[in-house]
Coordinates of C-alpha atoms in Angstrom, one line a residue:
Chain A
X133 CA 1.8 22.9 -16.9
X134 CA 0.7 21.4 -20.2
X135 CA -0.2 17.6 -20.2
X136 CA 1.1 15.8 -23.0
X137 CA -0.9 13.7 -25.1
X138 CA 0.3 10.5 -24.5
X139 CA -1.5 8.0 -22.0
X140 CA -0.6 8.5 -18.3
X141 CA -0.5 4.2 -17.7
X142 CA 2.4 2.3 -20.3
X143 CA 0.7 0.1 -22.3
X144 CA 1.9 -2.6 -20.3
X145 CA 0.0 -1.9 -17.5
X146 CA -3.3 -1.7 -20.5
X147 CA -2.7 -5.0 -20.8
X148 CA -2.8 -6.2 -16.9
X149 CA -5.8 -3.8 -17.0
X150 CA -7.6 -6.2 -19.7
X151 CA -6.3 -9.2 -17.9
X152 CA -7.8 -8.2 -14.6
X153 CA -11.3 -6.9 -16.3
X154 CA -11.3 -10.7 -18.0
X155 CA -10.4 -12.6 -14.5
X156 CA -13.0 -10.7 -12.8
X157 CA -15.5 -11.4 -15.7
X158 CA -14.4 -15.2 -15.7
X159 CA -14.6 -15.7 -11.8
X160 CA -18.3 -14.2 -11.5
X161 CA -19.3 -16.4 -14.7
X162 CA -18.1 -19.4 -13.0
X163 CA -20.3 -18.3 -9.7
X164 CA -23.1 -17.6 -11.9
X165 CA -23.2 -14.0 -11.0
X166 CA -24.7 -12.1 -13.9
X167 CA -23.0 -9.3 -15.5
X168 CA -25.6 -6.5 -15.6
X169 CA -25.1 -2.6 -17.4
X170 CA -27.2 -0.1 -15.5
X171 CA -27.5 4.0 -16.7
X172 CA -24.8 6.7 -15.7
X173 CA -27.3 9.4 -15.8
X174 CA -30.1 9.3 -13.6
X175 CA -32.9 11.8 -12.1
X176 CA -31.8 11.3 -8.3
X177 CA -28.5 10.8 -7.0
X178 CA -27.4 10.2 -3.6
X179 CA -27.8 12.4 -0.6
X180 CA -24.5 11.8 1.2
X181 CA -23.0 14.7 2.9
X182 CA -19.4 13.8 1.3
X183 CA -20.8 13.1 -1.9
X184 CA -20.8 15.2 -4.2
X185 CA -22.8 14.2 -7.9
X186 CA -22.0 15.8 -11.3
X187 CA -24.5 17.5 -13.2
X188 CA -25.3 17.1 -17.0
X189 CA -27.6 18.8 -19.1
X190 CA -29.4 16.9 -21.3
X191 CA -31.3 20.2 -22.4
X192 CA -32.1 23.5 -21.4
X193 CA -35.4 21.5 -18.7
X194 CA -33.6 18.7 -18.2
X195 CA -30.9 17.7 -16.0
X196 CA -29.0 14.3 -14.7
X197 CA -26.6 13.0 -12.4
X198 CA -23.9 11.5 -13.3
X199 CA -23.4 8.3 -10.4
X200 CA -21.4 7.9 -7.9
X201 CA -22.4 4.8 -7.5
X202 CA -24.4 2.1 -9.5
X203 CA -26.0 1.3 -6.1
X204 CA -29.6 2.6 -6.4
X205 CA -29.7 0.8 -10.1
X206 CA -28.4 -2.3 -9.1
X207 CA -30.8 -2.7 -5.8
X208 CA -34.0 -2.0 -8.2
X209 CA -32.4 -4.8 -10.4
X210 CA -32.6 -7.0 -7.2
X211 CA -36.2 -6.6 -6.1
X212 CA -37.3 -7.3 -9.6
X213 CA -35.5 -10.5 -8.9
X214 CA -32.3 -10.8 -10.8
X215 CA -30.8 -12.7 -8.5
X216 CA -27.2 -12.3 -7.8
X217 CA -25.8 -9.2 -10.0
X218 CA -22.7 -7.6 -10.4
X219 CA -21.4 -4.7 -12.7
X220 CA -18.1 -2.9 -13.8
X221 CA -18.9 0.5 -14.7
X222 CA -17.9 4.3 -14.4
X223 CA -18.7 6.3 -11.8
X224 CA -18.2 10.2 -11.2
X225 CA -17.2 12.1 -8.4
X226 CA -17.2 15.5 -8.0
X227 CA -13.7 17.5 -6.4
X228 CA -12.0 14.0 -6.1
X229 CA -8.6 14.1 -7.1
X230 CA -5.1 13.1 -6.1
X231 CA -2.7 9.9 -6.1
X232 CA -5.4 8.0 -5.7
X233 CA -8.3 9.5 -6.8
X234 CA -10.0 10.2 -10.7
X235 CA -13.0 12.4 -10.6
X236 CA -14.1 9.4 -13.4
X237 CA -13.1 6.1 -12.3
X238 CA -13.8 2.3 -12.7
X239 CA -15.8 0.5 -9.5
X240 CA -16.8 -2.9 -9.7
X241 CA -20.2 -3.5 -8.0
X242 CA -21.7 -6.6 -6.7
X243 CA -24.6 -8.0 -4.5
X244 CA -25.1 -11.8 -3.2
X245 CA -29.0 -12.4 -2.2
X246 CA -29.1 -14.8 0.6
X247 CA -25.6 -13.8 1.6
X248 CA -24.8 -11.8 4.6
X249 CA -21.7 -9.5 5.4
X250 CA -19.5 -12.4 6.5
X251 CA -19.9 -14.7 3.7
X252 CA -19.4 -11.9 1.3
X253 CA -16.3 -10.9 2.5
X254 CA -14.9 -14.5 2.0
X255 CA -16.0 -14.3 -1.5
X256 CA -14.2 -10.4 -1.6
X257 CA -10.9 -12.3 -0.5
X258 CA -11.5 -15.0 -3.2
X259 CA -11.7 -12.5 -5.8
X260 CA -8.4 -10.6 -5.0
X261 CA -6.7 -13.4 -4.3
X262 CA -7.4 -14.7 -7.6
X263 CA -6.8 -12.0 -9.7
X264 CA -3.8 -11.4 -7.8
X265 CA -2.2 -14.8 -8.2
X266 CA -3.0 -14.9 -12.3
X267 CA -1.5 -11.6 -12.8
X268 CA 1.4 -13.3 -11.4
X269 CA 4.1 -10.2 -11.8
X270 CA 5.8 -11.1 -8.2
X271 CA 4.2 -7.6 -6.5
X272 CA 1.2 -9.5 -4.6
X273 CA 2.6 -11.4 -1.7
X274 CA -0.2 -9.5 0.2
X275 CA -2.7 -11.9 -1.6
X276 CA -2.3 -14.8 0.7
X277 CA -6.0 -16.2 1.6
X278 CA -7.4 -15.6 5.7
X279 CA -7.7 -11.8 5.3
X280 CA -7.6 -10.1 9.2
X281 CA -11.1 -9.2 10.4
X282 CA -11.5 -6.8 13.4
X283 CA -14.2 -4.2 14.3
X284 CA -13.9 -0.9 14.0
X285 CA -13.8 -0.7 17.6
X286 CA -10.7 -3.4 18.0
X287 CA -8.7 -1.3 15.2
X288 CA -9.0 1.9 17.3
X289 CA -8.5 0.8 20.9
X290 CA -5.2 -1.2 19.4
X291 CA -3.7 1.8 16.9
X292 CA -4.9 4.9 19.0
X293 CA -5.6 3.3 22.4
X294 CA -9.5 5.1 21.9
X295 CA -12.7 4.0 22.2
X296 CA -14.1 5.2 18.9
X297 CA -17.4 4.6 20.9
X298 CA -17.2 5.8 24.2
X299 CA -15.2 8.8 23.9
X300 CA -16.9 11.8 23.9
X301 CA -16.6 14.4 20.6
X302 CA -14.3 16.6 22.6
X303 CA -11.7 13.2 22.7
X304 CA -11.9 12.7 19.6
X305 CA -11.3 15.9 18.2
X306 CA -8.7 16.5 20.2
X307 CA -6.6 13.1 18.8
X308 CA -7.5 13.7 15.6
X309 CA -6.1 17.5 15.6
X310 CA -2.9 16.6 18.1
X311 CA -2.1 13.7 15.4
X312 CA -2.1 15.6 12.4
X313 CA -0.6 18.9 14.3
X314 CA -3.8 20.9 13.1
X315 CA -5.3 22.8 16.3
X316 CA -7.2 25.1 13.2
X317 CA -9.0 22.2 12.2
X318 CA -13.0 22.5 12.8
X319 CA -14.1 19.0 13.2
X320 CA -17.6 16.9 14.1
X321 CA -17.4 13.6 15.6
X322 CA -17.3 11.6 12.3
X323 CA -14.8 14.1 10.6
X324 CA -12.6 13.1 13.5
X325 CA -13.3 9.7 13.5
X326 CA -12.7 10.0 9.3
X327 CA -9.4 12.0 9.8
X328 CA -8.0 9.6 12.1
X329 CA -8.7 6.8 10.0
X330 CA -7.3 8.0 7.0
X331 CA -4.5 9.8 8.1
X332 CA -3.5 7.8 10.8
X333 CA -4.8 4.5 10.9
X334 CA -5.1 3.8 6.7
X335 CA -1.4 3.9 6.3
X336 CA -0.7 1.2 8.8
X337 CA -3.0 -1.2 7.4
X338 CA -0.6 -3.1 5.3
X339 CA -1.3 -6.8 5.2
X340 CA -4.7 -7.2 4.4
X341 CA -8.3 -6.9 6.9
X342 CA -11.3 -6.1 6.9
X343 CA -12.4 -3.4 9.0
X344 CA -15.9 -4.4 10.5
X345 CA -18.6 -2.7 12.7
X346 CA -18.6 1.0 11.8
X347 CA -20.2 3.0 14.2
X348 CA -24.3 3.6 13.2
X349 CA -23.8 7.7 12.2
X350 CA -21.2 6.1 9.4
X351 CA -24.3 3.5 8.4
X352 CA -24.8 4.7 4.9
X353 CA -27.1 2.1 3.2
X354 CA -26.2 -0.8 5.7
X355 CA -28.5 -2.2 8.0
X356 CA -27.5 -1.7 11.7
X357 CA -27.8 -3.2 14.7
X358 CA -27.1 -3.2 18.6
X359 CA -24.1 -4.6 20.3
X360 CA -23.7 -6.7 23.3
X361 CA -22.6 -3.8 24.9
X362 CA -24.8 -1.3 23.9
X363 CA -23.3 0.6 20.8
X364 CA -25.3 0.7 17.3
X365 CA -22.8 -0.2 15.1
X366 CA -23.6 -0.7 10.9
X367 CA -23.1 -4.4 9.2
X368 CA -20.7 -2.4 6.8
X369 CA -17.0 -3.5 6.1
X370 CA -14.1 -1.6 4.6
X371 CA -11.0 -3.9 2.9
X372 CA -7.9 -2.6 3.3
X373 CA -4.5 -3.6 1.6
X374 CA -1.4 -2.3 1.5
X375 CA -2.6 1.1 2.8
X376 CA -5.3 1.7 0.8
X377 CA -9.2 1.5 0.9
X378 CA -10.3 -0.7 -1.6
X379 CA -13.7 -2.1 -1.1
X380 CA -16.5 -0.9 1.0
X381 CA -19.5 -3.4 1.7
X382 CA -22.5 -3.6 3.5
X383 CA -25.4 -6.3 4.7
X384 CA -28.2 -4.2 2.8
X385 CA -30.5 -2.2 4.6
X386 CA -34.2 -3.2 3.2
X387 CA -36.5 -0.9 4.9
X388 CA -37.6 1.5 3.0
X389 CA -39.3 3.7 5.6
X390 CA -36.0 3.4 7.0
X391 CA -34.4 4.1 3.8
X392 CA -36.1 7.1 3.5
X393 CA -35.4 8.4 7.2
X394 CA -31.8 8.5 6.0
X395 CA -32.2 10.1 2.8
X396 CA -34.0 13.1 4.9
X397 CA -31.7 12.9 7.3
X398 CA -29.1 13.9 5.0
X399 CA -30.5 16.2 3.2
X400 CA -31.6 17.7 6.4
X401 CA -27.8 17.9 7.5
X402 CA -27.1 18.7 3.7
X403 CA -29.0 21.9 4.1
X404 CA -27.4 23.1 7.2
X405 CA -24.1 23.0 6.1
X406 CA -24.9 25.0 2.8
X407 CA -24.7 22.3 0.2
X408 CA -27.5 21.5 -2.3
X409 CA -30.2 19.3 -1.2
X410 CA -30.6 16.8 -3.4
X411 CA -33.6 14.9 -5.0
X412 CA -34.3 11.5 -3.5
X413 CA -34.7 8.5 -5.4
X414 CA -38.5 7.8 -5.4
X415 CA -37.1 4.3 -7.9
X416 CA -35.4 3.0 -5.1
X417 CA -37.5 3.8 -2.8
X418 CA -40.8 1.9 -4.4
X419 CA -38.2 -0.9 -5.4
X420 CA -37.3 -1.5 -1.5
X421 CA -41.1 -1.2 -0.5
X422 CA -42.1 -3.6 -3.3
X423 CA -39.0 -6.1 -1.4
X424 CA -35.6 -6.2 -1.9
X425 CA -34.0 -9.4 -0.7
X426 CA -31.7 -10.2 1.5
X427 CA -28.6 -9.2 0.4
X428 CA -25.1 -8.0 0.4
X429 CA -23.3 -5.6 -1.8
X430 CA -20.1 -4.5 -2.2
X431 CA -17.8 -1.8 -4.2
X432 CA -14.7 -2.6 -4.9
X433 CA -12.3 0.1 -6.5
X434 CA -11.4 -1.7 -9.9
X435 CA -8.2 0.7 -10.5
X436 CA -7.2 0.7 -7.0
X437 CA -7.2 -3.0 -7.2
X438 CA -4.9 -2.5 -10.2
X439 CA -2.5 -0.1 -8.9
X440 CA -2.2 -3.3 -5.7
X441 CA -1.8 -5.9 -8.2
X442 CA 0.5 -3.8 -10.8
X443 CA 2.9 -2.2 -7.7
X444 CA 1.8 1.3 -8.9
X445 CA 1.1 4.6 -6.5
X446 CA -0.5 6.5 -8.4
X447 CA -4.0 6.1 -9.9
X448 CA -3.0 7.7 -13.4
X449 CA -0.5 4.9 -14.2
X450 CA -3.1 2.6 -14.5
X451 CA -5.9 4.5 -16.0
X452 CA -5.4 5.2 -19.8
X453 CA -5.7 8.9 -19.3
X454 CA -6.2 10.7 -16.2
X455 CA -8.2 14.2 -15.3
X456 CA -5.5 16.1 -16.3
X457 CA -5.1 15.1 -20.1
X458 CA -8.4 13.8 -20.8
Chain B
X109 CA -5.6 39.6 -1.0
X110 CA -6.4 36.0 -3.6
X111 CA -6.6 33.1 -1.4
X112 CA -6.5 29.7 -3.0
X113 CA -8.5 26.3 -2.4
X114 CA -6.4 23.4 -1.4
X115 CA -8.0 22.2 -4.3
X116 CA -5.8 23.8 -6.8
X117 CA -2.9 24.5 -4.8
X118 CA 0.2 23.1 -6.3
X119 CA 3.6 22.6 -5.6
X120 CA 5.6 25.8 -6.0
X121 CA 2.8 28.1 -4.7
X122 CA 2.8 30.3 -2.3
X123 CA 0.8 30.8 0.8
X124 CA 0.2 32.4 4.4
X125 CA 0.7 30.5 6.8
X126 CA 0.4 31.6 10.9
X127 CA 1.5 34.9 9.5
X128 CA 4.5 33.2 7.3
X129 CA 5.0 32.9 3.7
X130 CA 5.2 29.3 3.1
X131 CA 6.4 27.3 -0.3
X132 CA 3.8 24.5 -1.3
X133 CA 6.2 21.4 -1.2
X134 CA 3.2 18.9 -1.6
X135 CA -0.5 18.5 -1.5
X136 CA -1.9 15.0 -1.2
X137 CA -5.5 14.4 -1.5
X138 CA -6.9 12.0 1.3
X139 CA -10.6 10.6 1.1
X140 CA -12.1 8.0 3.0
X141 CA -15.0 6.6 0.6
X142 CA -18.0 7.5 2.5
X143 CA -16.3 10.1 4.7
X144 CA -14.9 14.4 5.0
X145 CA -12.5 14.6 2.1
X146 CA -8.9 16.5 3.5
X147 CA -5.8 17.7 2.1
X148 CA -2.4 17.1 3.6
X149 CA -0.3 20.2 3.0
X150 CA 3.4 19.9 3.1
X151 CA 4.7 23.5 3.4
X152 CA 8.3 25.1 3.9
X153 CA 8.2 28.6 6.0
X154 CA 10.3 30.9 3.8
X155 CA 11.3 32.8 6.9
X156 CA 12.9 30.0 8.5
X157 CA 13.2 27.3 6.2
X158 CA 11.4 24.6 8.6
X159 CA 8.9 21.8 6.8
X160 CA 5.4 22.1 8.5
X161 CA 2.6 19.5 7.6
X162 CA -1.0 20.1 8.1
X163 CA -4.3 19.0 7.4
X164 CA -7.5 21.1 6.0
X165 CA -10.6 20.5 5.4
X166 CA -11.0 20.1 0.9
X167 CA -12.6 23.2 -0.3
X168 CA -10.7 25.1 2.9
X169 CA -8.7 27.9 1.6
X170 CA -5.3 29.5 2.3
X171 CA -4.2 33.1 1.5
X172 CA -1.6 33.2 -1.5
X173 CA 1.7 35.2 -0.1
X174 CA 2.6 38.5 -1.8
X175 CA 6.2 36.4 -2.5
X176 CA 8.4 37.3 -5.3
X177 CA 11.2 36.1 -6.5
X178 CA 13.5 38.2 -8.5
X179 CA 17.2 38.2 -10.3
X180 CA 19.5 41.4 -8.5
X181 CA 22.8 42.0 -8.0
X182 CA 25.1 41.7 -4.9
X183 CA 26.2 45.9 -4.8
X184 CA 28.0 46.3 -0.8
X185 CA 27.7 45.9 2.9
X186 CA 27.1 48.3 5.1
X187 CA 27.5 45.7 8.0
X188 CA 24.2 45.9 9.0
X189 CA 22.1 45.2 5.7
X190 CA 23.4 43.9 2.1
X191 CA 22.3 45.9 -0.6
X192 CA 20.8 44.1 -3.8
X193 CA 19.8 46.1 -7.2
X194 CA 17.2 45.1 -10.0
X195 CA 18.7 43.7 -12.8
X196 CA 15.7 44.8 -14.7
X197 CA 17.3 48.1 -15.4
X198 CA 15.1 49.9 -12.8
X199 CA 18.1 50.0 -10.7
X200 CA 15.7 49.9 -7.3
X201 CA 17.7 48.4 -4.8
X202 CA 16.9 46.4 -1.3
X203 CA 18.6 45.8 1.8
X204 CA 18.5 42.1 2.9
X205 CA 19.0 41.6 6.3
X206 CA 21.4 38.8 8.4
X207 CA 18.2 36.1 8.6
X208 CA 18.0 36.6 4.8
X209 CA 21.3 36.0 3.9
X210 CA 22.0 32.8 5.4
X211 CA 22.0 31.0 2.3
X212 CA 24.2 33.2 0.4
X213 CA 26.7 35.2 2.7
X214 CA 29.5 32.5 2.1
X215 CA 28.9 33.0 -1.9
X216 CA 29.3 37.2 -1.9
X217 CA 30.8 38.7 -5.1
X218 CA 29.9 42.1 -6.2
X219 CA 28.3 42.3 -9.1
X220 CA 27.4 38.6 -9.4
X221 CA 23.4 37.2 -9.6
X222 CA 21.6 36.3 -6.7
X223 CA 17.7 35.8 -6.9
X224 CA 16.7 37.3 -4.1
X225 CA 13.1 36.5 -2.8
X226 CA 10.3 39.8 -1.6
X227 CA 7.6 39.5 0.9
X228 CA 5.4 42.0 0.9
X229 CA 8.1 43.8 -0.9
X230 CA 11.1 43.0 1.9
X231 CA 14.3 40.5 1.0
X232 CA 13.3 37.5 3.3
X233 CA 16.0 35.0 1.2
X234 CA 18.7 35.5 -0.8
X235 CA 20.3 32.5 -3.2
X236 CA 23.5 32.3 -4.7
X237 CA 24.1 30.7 -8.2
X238 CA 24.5 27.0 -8.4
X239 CA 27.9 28.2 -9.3
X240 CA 30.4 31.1 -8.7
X241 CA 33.8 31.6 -9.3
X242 CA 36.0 33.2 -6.0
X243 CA 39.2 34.1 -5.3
X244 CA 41.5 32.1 -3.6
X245 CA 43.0 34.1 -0.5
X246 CA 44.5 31.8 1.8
X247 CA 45.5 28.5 1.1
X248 CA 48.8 26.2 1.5
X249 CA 50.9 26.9 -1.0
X250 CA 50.4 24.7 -4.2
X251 CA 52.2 21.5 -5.1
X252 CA 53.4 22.0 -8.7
X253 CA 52.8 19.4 -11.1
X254 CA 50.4 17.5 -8.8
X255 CA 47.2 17.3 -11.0
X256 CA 46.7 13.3 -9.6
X257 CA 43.9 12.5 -7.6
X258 CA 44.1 12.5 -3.7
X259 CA 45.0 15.0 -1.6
X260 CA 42.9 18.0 -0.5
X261 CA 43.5 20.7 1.6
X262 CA 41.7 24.0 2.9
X263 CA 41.3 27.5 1.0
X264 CA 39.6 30.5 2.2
X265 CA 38.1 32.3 -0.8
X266 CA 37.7 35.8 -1.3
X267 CA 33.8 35.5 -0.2
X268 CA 35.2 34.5 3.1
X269 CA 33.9 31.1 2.5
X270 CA 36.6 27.5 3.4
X271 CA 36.5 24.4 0.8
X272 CA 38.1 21.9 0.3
X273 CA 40.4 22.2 -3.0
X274 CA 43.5 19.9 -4.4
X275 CA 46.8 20.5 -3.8
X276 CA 47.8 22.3 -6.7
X277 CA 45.6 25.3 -5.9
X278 CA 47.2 28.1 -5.3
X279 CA 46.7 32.0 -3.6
X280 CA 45.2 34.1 -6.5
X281 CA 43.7 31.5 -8.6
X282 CA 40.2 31.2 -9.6
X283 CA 38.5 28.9 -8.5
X284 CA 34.6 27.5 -9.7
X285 CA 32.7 26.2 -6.8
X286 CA 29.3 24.4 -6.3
X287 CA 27.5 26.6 -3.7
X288 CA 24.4 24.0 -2.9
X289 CA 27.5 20.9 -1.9
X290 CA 30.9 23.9 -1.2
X291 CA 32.7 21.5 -3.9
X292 CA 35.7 22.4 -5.6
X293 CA 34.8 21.9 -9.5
X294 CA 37.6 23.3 -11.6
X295 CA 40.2 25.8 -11.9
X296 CA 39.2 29.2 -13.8
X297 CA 42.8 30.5 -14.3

């Protein structure tokens, strides 16, 4: 198949792709949230199992990764006290492809000091439903201001009739295998608990919510914390709309010892498994034992906002030129 | 034998599948941000036509299917098996069996085209041409002069196949038919 030259989005939709990157820009100006441009290429990258960094050669000795995230960047910008930050920027990710997927994409980036989880996901909805109502092309009735919130928890007990917390591996594998009619599959707790969610569970999520409370083992770089009743659940959030996963936030974890648990932990699981370990970030490291504030930080997929906001299903119409004729 | 990863598998391909050769009929790429990344494989068994979905792991692989699909010509019956030749002027000829010719036994005509598709080197499918022209052998006898619309009534053609034609048709004429809808299109002579 040979990919024409032409752009894969019309140049309509290049135009409601400025519009949304100048409502965006406007809405954190008038918030006083400064616009901040952090390096692509970096000496560490991130250590998450599912994660999976580019590699550039900047000479024969010298290697970088291209991000996946400006999240170790941004977080050093913090505890040298930048206050509140945000940034619209590539990032890379490798083997990611598909309707909704650009190995290179667009992420928009921000962190609040002195807000927590909560608060930021009012400012999340104030954002969409901004941009949403200014592009004002009749495809956004979604954007319609008290976004759902329910734990992760609630979302599986009331879609799958599970408790994504108390059922045992075995449970879970089962579901997720029975509902996607794949006994072959070889799964760990979180692949199940992943599988379910996007296969199942994603699709449903039409209107608007935030998905709250992920279970600890899904923490990433959130801080965590123990339940009422006894389950270690992560302060990170997921938005969903129309389907689709656009945002992923988290009350910041600041403990670097604890920081660096994770990273190790990850490589440690990184190794097993047979993929490269990878080289932690000393920067951030020394930036969270120096003191990072309280904060919270989310990414928020820039074209997948888009593609809500411009009615469109696939990724490539709203992306100049996509992987395939790049 | 090549397997492919469900990375680069693309519609069209062709894989095993519990032992089947499958058509890829979609691959979509699901990813939660932080989580496994999977692929959700829509497949159609060639053997029995039935759409399967399933769900690997990304970076899984699946065996490619020795599937091939090739232009030969309808040559006889023997009642049991219906004999096909290369039209590549090897003149190597295959017996299709009844589950193979499913799609096709109501659209027989020596001599015509058929693409007939190999597994492993054996006639699993055999399809007719968009469009063949039969026989009529049975019909009502025509209404002359009665080209106007409205009206239909049944002809068996020489393939053995029943459609619906108009009312003017009449034994002995040729007739072009649609195979995919078994709709009348026009009058050969």
């Amino acid at each position: 198949m040979s990919a024409s030259w032409r752009p894969t989005a019309s140049l309509d939709l290049l135009r409601q792709r400025a519009s949304l990157l100048n409502c965006i820009r406007a809405f954190f100006a008038q918030r006083q949230v400064l616009e901040v441009e952090t390096p692509l290429l970096s000496q560490a990258t991130v250590t998450d199992l599912h994660l999976d960094s580019m590699v550039v050669e900047l000479h024969d000795s010298k290697r970088r990764f291209l991000q996946t995230s400006p999240e170790f960047a941004m977080k050093r910008l913090l505890a040298a006290g930048s206050g509140p930050i945000y940034q619209i920027c590539k990032a890379f990710r490798r083997d990611e492809a598909g309707q909704r997927h650009n190995p290179e994409f667009t992420m928009l980036e921000w962190y609040r000091p002195g807000f927590d989880d909560q608060l930021l996901m009012a400012e999340i909805e104030a954002l969409v439903c901004t941009c949403a109502e200014q592009s004002d092309n009749g495809s956004s009735d979604w954007a319609v201001s008290g976004f759902e919130r329910i734990s992760y928890r609630d979302l599986f007990l009331s879609r799958l009739d599970i408790d994504p917390f108390a059922a045992s591996d075995q449970q879970l594998i089962d579901l997720a295998r029975q509902q996607t009619a794949s006994d072959h599959l070889t799964l760990s707790r979180d692949d199940a608990l992943n599988l379910l969610m996007a296969v199942v569970i994603e699709p449903a999520l039409q209107a608007p919510v935030f998905v709250t409370d992920f279970p600890a083992s899904q923490a990433s770089l959130a801080a965590t914390e123990l339940t009422d009743d006894g389950h270690r659940v992560a302060r990170r959030f997921e938005l969903f709309i129309r389907g689709m996963e656009i945002a992923n936030g988290y009350l910041e974890l600041t403990d670097a010892q604890e920081q660096a648990r994770r990273f190790a932990a990850d490589n440690q699981r990184r190794e097993q498994v047979g993929l490269p370990v990878q080289p932690v970030d000393e920067f951030l490291l020394a930036a969270l034992a120096s003191g990072l504030p309280d904060c919270a930080g989310v990414a928020l997929g820039f074209d997948r906002l888009l593609m809500l906001i411009s009615d469109r299903q696939r990724i490539a119409e709203v992306i100049s030129f996509d992987d395939n004729n790049a | 034998m090549a397997s492919f990863s469900t990375n680069e598998i693309k519609p069209g391909m062709k894989v095993l599948l519990d032992g089947d050769p499958c058509a890829i009929v979609d691959n979509e790429y699901v990813k939660p941000g932080k989580g496994q990344a999977f692929n959700r494989i829509k497949l159609r068994n060639l053997m029995n036509g039935r759409v399967w979905e399933r769900t690997f792991k990304s970076g899984d692989s699946l065996e490619a299917a020795d599937v091939l699909e090739t232009d030969m010509s309808y040559l006889y019956t023997d009642g049991e098996f219906w004999h096909f030749m290369k039209t590549d002027g090897s003149f190597e000829q295959f017996p299709a069996d009844k589950a193979a010719m499913s799609d096709a036994l109501d659209w027989l005509k020596e001599e015509e085209s058929y693409v007939v598709t190999l597994f492993n080197g054996n006639p699993i499918n055999v399809m007719p041409p968009n469009f063949v022209e039969l026989e009529v052998v049975d019909t009502d006898p025509g209404i002359k002069g009665d080209t106007a619309q409205g009206g239909s009534k049944p002809a068996t053609l020489s393939s053995g196949a029943v459609v619906k034609v108009p009312l003017f048709v009449n034994i002995g004429d040729v007739l072009r038919v649609d195979t995919r809808t078994r709709e009348y299109q026009n009058r050969v002579r």
